[in-house]
CSV table of C-alpha atoms in Angstrom, one decimal:
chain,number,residue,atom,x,y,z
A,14,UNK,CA,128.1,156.4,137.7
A,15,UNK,CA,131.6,157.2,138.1
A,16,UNK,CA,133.9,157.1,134.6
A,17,UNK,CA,136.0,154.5,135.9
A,18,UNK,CA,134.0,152.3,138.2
A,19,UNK,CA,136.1,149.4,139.5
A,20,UNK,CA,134.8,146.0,140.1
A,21,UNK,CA,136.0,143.6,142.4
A,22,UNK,CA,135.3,139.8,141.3
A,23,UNK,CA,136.4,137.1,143.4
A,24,UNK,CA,135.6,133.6,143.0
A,25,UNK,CA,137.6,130.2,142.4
A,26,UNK,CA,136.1,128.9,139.3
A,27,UNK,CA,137.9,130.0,136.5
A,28,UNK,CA,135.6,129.5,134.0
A,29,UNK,CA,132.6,131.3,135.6
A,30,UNK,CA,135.4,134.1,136.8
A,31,UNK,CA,136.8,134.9,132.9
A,32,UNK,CA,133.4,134.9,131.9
A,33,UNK,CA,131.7,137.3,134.4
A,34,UNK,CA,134.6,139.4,134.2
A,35,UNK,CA,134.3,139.8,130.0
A,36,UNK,CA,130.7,140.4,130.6
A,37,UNK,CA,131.5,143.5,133.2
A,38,UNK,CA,134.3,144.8,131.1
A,39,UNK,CA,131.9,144.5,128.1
A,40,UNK,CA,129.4,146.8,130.4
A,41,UNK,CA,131.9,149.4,130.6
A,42,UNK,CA,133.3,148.2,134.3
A,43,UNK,CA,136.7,148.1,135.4
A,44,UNK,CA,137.4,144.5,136.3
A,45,UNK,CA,140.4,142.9,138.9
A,46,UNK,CA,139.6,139.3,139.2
A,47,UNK,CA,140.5,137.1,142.2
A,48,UNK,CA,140.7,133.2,142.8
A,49,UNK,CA,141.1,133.9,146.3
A,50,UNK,CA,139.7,136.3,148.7
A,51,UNK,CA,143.4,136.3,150.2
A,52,UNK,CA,144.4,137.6,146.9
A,53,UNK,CA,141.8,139.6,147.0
A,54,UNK,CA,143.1,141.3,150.5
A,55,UNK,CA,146.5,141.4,149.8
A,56,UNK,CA,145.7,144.0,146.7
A,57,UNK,CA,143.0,145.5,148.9
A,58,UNK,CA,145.4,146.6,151.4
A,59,UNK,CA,148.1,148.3,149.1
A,60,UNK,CA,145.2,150.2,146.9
A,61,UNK,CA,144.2,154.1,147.1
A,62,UNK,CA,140.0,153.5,147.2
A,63,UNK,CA,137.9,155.9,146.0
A,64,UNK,CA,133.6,156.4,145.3
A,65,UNK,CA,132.6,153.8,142.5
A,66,UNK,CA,134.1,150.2,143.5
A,67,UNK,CA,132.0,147.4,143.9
A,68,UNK,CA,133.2,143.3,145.4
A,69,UNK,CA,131.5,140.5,143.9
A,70,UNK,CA,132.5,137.3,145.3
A,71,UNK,CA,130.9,133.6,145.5
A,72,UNK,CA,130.3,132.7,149.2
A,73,UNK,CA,131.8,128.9,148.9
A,74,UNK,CA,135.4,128.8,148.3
A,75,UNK,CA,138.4,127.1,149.8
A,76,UNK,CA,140.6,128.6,152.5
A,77,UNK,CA,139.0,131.3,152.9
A,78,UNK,CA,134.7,131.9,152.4
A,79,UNK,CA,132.6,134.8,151.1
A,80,UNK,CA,131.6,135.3,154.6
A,81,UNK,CA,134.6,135.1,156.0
A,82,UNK,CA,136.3,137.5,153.4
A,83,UNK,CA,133.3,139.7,154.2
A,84,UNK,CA,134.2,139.4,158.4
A,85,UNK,CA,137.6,140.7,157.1
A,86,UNK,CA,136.5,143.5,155.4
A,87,UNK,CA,134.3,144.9,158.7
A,88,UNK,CA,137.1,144.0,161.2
A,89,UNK,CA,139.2,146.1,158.6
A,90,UNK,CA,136.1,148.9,158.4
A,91,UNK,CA,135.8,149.1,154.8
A,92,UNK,CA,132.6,150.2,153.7
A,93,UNK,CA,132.8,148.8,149.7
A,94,UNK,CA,129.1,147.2,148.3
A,95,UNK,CA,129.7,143.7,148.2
A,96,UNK,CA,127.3,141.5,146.3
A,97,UNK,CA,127.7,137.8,146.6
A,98,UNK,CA,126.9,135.1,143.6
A,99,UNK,CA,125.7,131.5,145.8
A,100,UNK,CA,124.5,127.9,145.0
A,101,UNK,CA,121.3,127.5,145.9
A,102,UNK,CA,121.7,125.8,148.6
A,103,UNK,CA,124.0,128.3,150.1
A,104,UNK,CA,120.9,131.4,150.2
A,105,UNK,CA,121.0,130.7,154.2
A,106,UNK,CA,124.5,131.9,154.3
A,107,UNK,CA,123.8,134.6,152.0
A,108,UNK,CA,120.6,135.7,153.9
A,109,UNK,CA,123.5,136.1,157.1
A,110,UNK,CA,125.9,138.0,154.9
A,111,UNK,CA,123.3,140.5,154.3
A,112,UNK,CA,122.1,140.6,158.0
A,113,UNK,CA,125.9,142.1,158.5
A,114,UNK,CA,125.6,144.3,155.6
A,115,UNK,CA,125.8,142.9,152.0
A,116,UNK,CA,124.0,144.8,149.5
A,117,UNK,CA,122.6,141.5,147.5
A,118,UNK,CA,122.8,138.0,146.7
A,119,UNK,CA,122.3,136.4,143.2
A,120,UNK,CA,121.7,132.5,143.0
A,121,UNK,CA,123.2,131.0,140.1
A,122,UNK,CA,122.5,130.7,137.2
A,123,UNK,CA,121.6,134.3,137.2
A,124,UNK,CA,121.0,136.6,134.1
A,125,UNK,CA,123.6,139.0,133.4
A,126,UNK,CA,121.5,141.9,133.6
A,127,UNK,CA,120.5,140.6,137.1
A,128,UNK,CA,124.1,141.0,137.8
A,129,UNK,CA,124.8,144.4,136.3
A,130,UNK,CA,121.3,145.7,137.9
A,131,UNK,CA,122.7,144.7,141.1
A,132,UNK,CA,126.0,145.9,141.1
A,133,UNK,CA,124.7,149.2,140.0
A,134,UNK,CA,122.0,149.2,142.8
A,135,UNK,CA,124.4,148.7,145.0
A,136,UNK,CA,127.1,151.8,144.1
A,137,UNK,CA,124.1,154.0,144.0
A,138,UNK,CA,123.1,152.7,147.4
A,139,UNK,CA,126.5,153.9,148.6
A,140,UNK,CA,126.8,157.2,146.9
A,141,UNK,CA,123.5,158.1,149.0
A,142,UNK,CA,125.0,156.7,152.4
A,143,UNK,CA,127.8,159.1,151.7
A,144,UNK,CA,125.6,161.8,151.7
A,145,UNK,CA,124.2,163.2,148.5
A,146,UNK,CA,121.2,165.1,148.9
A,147,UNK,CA,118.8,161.6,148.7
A,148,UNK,CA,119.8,161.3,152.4
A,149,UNK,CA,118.0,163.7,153.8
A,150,UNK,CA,114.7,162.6,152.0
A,151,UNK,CA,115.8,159.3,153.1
A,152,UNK,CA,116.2,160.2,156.7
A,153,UNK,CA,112.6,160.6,157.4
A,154,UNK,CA,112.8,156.8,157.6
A,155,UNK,CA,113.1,154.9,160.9
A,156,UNK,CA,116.2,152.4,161.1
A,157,UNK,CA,113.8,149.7,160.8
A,158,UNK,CA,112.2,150.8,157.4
A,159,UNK,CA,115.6,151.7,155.6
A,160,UNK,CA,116.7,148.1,156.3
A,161,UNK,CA,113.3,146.9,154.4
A,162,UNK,CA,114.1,149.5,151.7
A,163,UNK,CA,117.3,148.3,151.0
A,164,UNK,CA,116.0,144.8,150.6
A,165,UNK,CA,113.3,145.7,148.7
A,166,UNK,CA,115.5,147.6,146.9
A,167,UNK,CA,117.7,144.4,145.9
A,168,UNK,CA,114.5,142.8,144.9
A,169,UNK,CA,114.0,140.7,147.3
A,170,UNK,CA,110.7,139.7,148.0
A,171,UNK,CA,108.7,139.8,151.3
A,172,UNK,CA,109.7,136.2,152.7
A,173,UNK,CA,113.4,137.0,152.5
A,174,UNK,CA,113.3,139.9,153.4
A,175,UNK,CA,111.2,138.9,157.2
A,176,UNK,CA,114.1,135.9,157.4
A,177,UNK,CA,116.8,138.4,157.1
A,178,UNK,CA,115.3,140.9,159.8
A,179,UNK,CA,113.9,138.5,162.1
A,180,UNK,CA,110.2,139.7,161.7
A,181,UNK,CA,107.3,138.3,160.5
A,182,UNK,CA,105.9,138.8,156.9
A,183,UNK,CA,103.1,140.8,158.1
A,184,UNK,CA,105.1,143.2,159.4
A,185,UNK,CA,107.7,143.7,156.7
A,186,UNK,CA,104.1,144.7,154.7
A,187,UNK,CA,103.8,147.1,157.2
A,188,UNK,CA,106.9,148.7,156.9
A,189,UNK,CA,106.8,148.6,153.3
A,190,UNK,CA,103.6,150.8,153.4
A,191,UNK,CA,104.7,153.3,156.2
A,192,UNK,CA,107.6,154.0,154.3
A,193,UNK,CA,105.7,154.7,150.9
A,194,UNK,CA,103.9,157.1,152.5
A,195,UNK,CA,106.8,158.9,154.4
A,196,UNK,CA,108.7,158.9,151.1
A,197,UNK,CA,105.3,160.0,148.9
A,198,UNK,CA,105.0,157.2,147.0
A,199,UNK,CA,102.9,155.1,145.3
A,200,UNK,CA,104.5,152.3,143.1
A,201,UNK,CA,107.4,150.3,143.4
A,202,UNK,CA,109.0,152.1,140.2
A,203,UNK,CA,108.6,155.3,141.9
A,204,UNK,CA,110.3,154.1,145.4
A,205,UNK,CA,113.2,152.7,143.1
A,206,UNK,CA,113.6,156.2,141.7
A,207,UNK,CA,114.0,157.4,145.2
A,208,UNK,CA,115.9,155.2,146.9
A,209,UNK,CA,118.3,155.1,143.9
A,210,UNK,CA,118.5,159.3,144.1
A,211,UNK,CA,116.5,159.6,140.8
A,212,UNK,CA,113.6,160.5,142.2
């Protein structure tokens, strides 16, 4: 993990934004918090990126939505992990957020070592895409079974993960098996340590 890893958190409650930033800062995370995803864009846009950076952001907001901050951000071609926080009753539209790319969704109330654990999966999911040595043992996978991996990577179980894709649970199962035995695996823990670039 980089020294100074910098999280984006946007979302317009204040109360639930001061706290979830004191409890990243507290986890050693650089925070810049948002009410807006405008704001958001307009530091985004006049801000030297680097590896390490991470967007949080709720999906239901005024002016302008998680999803559509997120549509922004692809038209733009930015590539930063962005995990969104929902309602309940908003997992649809987080379940189409991560059909165009999102690296999780937590439904709130959510434990803040859910939170950290996902913002963490998530940078070490982009440090592989960027080409560490994990991606070659990952490319053995077919573009089908990296998609399951990343879900099950984000710990999302079997149902959620056949919404997302489209596919039927019985074939997610199969996927999840296939790919356990390209990667040489046998547990869960042991994928985790793989996909992650620990293994």
């Amino acid at each position: 993990m980089p020294a100074t890893t910098c999280i984006y958190l946007v979302d317009d409650n204040d109360g639930f934004r001061d706290s979830t930033a004191w409890l990243l800062e507290t986890a050693g995370f650089e925070v810049r918090a948002f009410a807006s995803g405008a704001a958001f864009l307009t530091l985004f846009d006049n801000t030297r990126h680097g590896d390490g950076e991470c967007l949080v952001s709720d999906i239901r907001m005024p002016e302008m939505s998680g999803l559509q901050l997120q549509d922004e951000l692809l038209r733009r071609g930015s590539t930063l992990p962005l995990v969104f926080v929902t309602a309940h009753g908003d997992v649809p539209l987080a379940v189409e957020a991560m059909r165009k790319g999102a690296s999780n969704f937590l439904e709130k109330p959510f434990s803040d070592d859910a939170l950290i654990g996902a913002i963490r999966t998530a940078l070490s999911r982009e440090r592989v895409q960027a080409g560490s040595p994990q991606g070659a043992v990952l490319a053995k996978l077919s573009p089908r079974e990296r998609q399951v991996l990343d879900l099950v990577v984000a710990s999302k179980p079997n149902k959620i993960i056949a919404d997302i894709l489209g596919i039927s649970i019985k074939t997610v199962e199969l996927h999840r098996a296939n790919m356990m035995s390209k990667l040489g695996v046998r547990s869960l823990p042991e994928l985790m340590k793989v996909a992650l670039g620990h293994g």
